[in-house]
Short mmCIF file of C-alpha atoms and ligand atoms in Angstrom, two decimals:
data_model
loop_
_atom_site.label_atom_id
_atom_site.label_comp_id
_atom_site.label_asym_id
_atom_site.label_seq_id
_atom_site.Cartn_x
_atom_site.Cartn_y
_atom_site.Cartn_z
CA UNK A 11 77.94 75.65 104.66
CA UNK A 12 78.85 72.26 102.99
CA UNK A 13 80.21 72.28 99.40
CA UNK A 14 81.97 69.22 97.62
CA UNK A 15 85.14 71.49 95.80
CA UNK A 16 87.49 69.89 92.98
CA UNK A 17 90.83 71.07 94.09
CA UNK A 18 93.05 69.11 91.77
CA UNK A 19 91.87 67.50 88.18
CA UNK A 20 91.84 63.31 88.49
CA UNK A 21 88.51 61.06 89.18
CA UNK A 22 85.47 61.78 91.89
CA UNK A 23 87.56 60.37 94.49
CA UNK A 24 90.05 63.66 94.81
CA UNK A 25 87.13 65.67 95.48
CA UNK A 26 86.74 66.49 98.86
CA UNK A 27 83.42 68.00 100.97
CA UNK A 28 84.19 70.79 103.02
CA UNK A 29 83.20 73.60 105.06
CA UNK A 30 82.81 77.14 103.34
CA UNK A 31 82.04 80.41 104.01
CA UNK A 32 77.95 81.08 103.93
CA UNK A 33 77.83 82.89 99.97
CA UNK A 34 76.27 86.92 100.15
CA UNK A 35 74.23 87.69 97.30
CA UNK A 36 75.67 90.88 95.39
CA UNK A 37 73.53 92.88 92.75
CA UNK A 38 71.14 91.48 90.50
CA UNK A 39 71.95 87.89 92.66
CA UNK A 40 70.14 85.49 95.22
CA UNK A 41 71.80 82.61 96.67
CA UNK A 42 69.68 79.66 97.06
CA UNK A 43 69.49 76.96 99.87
CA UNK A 44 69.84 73.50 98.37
CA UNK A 45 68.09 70.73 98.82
CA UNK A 46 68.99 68.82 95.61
CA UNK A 47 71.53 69.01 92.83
CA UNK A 48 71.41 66.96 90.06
CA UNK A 49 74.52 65.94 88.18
CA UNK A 50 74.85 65.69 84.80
CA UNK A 51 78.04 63.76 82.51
CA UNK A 52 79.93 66.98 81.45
CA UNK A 53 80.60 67.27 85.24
CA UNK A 54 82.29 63.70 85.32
CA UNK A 55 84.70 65.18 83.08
CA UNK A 56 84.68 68.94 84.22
CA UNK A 57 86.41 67.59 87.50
CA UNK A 58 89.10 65.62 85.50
CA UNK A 59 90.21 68.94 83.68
CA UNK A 60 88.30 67.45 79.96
CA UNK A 61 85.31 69.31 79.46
CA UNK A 62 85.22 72.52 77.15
CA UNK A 63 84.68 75.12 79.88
CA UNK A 64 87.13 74.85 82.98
CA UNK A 65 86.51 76.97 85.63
CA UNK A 66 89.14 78.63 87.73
CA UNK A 67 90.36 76.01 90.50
CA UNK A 68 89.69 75.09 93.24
CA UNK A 69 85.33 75.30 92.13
CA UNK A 70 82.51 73.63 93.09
CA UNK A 71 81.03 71.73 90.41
CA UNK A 72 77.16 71.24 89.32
CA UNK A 73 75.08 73.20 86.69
CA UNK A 74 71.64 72.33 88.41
CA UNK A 75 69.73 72.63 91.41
CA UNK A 76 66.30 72.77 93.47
CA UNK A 77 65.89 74.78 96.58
CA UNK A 78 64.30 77.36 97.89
CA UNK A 79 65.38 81.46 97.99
CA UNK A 80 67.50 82.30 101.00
CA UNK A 81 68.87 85.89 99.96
CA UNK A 82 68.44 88.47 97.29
CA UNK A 83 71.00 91.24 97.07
CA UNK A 84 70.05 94.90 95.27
CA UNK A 85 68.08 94.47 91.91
CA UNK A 86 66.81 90.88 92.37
CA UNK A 87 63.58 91.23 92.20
CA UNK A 88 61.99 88.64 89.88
CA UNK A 89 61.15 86.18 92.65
CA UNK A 90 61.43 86.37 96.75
CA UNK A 91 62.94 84.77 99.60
CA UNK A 92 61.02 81.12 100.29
CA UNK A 93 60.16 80.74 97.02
CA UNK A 94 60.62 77.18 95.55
CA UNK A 95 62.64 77.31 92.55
CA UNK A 96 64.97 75.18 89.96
CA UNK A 97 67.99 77.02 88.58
CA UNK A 98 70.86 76.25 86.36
CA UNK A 99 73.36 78.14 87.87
CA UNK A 100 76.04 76.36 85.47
CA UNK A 101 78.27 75.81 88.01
CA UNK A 102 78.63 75.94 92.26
CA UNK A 103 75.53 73.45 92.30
CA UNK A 104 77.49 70.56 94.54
CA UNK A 105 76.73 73.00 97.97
CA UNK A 106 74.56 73.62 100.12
CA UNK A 107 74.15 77.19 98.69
CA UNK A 108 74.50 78.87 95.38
CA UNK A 109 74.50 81.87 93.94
CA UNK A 110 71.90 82.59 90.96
CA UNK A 111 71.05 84.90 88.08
CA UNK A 112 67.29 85.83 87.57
CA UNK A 113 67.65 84.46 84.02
CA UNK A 114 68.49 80.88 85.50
CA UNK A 115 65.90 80.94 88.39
CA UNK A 116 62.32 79.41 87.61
CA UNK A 117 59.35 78.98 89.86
CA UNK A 118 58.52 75.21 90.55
CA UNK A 119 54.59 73.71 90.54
CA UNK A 120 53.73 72.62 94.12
CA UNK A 121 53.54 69.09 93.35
CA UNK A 122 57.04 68.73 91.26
CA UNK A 123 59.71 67.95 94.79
CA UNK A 124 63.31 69.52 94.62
CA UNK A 125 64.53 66.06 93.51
CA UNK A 126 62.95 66.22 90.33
CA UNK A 127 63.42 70.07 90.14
CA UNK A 128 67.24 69.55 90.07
CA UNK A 129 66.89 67.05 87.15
CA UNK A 130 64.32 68.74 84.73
CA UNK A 131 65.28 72.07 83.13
CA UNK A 132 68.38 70.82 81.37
CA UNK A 133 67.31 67.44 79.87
CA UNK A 134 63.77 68.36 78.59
CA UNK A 135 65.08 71.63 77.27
CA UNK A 136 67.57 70.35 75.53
CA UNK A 137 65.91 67.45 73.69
CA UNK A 138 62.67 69.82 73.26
CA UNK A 139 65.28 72.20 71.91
CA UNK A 140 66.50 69.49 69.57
CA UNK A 141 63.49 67.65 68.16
CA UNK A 142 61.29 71.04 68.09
CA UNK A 143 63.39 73.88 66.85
CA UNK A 144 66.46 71.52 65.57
CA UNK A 145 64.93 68.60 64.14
CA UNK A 146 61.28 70.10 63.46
CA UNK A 147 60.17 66.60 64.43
CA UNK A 148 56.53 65.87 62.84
CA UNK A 149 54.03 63.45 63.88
CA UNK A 150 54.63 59.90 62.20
CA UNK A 151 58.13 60.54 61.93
CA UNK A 152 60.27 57.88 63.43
CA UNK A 153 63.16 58.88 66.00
CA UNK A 154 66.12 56.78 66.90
CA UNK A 155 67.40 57.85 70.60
CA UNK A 156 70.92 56.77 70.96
CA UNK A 157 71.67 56.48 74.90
CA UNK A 158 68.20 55.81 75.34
CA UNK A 159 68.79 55.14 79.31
CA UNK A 160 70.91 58.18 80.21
CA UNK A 161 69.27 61.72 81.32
CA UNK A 162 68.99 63.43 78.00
CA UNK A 163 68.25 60.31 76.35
CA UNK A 164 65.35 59.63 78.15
CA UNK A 165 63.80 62.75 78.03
CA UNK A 166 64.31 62.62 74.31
CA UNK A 167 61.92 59.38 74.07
CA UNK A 168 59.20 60.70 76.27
CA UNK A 169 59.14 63.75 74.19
CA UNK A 170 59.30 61.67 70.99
CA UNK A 171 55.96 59.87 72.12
CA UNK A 172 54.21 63.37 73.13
CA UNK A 173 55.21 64.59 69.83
CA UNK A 174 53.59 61.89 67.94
CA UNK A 175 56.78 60.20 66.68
CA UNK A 176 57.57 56.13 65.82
CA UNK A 177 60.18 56.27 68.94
CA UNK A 178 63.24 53.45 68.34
CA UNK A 179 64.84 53.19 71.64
CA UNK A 180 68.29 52.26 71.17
CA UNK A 181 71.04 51.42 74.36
CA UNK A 182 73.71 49.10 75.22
CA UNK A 183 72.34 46.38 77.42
CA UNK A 184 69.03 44.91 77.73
CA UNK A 185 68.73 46.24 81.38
CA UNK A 186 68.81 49.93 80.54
CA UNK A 187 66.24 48.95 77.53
CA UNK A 188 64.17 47.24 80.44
CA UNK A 189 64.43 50.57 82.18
CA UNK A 190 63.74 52.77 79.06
CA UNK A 191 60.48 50.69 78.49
CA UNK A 192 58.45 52.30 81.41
CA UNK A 193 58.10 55.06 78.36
CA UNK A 194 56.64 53.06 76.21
CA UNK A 195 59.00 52.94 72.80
CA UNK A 196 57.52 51.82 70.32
CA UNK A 197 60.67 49.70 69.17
CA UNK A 198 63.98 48.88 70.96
CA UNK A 199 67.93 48.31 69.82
CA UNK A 200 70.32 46.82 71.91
CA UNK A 201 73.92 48.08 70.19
CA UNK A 202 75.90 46.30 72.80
CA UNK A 203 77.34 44.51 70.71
CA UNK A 204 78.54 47.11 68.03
CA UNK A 205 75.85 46.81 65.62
CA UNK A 206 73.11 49.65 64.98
CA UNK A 207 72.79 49.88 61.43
CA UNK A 208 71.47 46.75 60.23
CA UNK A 209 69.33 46.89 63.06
CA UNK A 210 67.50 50.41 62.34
CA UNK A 211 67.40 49.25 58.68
CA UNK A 212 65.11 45.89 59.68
CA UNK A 213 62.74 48.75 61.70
CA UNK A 214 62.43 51.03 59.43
CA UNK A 215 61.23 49.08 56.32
CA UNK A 216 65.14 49.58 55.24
CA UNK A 217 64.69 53.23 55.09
CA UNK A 218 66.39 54.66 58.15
CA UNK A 219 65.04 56.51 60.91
CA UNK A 220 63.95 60.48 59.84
CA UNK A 221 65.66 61.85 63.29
CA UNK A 222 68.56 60.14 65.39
CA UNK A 223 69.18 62.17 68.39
CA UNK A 224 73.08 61.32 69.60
CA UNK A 225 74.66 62.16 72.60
CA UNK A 226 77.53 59.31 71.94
CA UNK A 227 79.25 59.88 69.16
CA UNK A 228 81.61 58.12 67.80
CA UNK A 229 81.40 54.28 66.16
CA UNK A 230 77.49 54.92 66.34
CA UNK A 231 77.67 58.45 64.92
CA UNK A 232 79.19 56.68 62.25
CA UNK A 233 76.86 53.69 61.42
CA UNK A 234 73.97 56.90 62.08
CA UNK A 235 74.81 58.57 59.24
CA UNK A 236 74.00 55.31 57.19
CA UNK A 237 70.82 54.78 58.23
CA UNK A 238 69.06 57.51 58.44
CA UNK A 239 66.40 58.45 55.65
CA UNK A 240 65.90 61.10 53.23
CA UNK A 241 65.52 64.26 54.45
CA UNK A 242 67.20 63.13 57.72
CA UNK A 243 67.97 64.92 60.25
CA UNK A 244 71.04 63.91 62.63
CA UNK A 245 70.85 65.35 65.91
CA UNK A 246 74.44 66.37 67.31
CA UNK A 247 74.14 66.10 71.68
CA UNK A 248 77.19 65.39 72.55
CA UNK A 249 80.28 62.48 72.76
CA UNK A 250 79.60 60.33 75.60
CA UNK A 251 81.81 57.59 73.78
CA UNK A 252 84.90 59.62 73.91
CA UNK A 253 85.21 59.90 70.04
CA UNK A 254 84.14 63.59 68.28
CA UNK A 255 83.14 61.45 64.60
CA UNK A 256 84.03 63.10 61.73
CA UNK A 257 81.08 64.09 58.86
CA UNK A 258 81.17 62.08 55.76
CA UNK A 259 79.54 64.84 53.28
CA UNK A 260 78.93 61.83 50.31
CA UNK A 261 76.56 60.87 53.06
CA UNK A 262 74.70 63.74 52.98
CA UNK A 263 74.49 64.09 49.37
CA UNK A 264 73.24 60.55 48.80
CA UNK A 265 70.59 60.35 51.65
CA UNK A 266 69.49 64.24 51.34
CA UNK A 267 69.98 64.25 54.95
CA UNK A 268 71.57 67.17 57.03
CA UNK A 269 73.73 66.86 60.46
CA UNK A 270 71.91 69.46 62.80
CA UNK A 271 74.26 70.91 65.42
CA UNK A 272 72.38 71.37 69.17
CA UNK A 273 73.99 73.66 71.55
CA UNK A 274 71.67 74.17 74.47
CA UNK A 275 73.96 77.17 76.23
CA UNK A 276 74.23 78.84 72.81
CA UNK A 277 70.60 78.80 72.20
CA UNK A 278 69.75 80.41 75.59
CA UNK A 279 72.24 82.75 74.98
CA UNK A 280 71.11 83.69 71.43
CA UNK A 281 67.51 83.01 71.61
CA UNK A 282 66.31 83.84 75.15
CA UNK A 283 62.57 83.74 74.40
CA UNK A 284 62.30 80.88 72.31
CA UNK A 285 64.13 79.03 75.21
CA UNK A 286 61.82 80.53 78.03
CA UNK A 287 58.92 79.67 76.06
CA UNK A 288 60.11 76.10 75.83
CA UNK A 289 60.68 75.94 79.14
CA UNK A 290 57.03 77.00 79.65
CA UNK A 291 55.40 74.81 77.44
CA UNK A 292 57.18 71.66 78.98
CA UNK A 293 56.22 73.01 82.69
CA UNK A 294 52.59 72.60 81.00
CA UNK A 295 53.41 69.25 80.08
CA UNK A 296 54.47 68.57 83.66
CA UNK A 297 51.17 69.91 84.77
CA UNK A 298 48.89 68.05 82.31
CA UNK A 299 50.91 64.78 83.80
CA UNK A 300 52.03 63.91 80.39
CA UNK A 301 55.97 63.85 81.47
CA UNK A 302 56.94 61.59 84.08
CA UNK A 303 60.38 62.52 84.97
CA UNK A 304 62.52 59.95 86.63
CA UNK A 305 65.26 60.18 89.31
CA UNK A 306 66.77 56.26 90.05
CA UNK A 307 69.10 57.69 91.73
CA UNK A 308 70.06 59.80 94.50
CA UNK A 309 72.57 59.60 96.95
CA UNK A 310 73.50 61.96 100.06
CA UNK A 311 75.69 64.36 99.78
CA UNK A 312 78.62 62.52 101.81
CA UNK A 313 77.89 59.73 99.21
CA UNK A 314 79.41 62.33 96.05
CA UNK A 315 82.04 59.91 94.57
CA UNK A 316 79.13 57.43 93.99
CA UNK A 317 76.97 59.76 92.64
CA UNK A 318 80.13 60.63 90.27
CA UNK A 319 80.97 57.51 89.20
CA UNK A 320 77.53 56.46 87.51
CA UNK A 321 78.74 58.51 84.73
CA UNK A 322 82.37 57.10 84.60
CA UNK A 323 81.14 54.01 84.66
CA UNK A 324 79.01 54.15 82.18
CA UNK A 325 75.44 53.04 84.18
CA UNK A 326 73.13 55.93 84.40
CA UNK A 327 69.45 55.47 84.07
CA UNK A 328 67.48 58.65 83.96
CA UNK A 329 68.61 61.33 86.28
CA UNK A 330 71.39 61.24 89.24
CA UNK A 331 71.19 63.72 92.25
CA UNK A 332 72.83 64.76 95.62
CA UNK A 333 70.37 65.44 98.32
CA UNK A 334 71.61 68.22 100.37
CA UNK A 335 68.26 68.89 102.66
CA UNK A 336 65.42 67.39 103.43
CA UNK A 337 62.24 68.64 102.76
N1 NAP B 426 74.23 69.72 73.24
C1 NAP B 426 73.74 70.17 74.38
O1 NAP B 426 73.27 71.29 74.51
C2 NAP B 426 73.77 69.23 75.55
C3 NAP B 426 73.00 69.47 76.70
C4 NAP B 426 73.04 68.53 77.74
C5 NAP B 426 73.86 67.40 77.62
N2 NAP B 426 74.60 67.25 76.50
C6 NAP B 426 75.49 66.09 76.29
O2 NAP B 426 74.72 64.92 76.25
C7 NAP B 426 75.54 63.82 76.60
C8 NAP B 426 74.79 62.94 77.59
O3 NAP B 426 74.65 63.61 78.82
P1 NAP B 426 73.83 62.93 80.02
O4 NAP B 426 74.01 63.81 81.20
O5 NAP B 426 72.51 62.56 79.54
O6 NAP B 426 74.73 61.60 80.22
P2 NAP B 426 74.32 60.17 80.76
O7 NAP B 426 73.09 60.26 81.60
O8 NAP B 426 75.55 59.59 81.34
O9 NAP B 426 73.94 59.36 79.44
C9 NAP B 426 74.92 59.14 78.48
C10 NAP B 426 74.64 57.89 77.68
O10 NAP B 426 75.73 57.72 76.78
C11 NAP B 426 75.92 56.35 76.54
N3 NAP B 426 77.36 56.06 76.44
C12 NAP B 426 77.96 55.50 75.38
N4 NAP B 426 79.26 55.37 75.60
C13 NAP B 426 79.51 55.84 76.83
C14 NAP B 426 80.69 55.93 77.62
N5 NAP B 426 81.89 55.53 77.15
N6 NAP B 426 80.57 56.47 78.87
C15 NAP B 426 79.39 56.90 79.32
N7 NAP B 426 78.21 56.82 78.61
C16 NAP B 426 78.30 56.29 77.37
C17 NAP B 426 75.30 55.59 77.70
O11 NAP B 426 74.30 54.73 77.17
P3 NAP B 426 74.66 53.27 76.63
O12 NAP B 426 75.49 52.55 77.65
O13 NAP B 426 73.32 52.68 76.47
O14 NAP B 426 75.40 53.49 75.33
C18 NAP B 426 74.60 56.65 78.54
O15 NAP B 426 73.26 56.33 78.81
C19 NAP B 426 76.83 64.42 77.17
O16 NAP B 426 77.83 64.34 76.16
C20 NAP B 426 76.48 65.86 77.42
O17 NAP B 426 77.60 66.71 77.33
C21 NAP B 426 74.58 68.13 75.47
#
């Protein structure tokens, strides 16, 4: 089989797609044909050596995938061989096969294709995750999504609306806003040019926004922490801009606010049936056609260093995935 491997740590173009040895399921395992993978940014910097879990070299990278069962070894008995499923196997997702955990396995609806399989479970969990159990996001409320565009970004607007929030998209360039727009925001920031603050104060009747989810970090974690309103809660995703900000504690004393930590891996880990049950409930939401999730891009599989480089280069817009079968 096919797998793209990182052999030595630098940028997308030292990977290399190879031939491997078909993978044997052992106990309690399956291995699952791929037909898509969906990358995510932690694997843009997983491959350079940056991220906070390395695996062993040389490894395949890729935490998610769509396909169907091809093998189940002794104990695996939660689902059977044809089934359609999306799994976050954390990593090995780049190949044409994978091994998975039951625990990481789900069944997919008919009408959801592997494309979108490979890009749903880790985005909507995570910002359902956040603005459910983190933020306790209440009708009315407004949100301010930083990285509106990117994959968790998105998903974190379109839940916004289904939860009944005021949703302030907020990106760098008024082409991703365009994009972000097909989900209706109710408002809009471009913070291209450095400037969020001001801007969030003018929507919000000079209050601040009562959530900011931010996967950047940074200059805008910053200026975040100044607009946000009593009893604020800011969301911590993750540090796309390459800065981990540091907490100003005044700021939390004088707005009332709290920063609320988000750790998807953690709260799997930890809280296994709150997660499945999230998991559930947005697989509902899928059904009752009230998420729409969106993959602009997909490239295949020869075509990994430009599927890589969206993330490097700042431009993603929704989700990104390598097709490795048709279906
Ligand atoms: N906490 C958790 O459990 C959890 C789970 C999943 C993902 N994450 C984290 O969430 C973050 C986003 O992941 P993603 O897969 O959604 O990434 P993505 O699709 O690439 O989106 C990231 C967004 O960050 C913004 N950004 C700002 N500065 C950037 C820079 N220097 N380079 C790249 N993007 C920059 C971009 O929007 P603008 O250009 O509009 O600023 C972009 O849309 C990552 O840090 C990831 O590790 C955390």
């Amino acid at each position: 089989m096919k797998s793209v491997l990182c052999k030595s740590y630098g940028p997308p173009e030292n990977l290399v797609l190879e031939e491997v040895p078909d993978l044997t399921p052992g106990e309690n395992e399956a291995v699952v044909e791929v037909y898509a993978a969906s990358l995510n940014f932690p694997d843009g910097l997983q491959i350079q050596g940056k991220y906070q879990f390395q695996p062993p070299m040389p490894f395949t990278p890729g935490s998610e995938v769509g396909g169907v069962i091809k093998e189940v070894g002794p104990g695996f008995d939660h689902y059977k061989v044809g089934d359609r499923v999306m799994a976050i196997p954390g990593i090995g997702g780049l190949a044409e096969q994978v091994i998975v955990k039951p625990e990481s396995v789900r069944r997919i609806p008919d009408n959801m294709d592997f494309k979108t399989a490979a890009g749903f479970a880790m985005v909507y969990t995570t910002s359902y995750h956040a603005l459910k159990q983190r933020a306790n996001l209440q009708p009315g409320e407004s949100l301010l999504v930083l990285g509106a565009s990117g994959g968790v970004g998105l998903s974190a607007v379109e839940l916004g609306k289904v939860m009944g929030a005021r949703v302030i998209a907020a990106a760098s360039t008024d082409e991703k806003l365009d994009f972000v727009r097909q989900y209706h925001p109710d408002a809009t920031i471009n913070y291209g040019d450095g400037e969020l603050k001001e801007k969030v104060k003018a929507l919000t009747n000079d209050r601040g926004a009562d959530v900011i989810y931010d996967p950047v970090g940074g200059d805008l974690f910053d200026q975040s922490c100044r607009c946000i309103n009593w009893n604020g809660r800011l969301l911590v995703i993750g540090f796309t801009s390459g800065r981990i900000p540091e907490y100003k504690a005044n700021l939390a004393l004088l707005k009332g606010s709290s920063m609320v930590g988000v750790f998807l891996g953690r709260f799997r880990k930890e809280e296994p049936e709150a997660y499945e049950q999230n998991l559930n409930e947005l697989l509902e939401m899928y059904a009752a056609g009230k998420l729409n999730p969106i993959v602009t891009q997909s490239f295949p599989k020869e075509e990994y260093v430009k599927a890589f480089n969206i993330f490097t280069q700042r431009q993603a817009k929704g989700k990104v995935t390598l097709e490795f079968k048709s279906e």
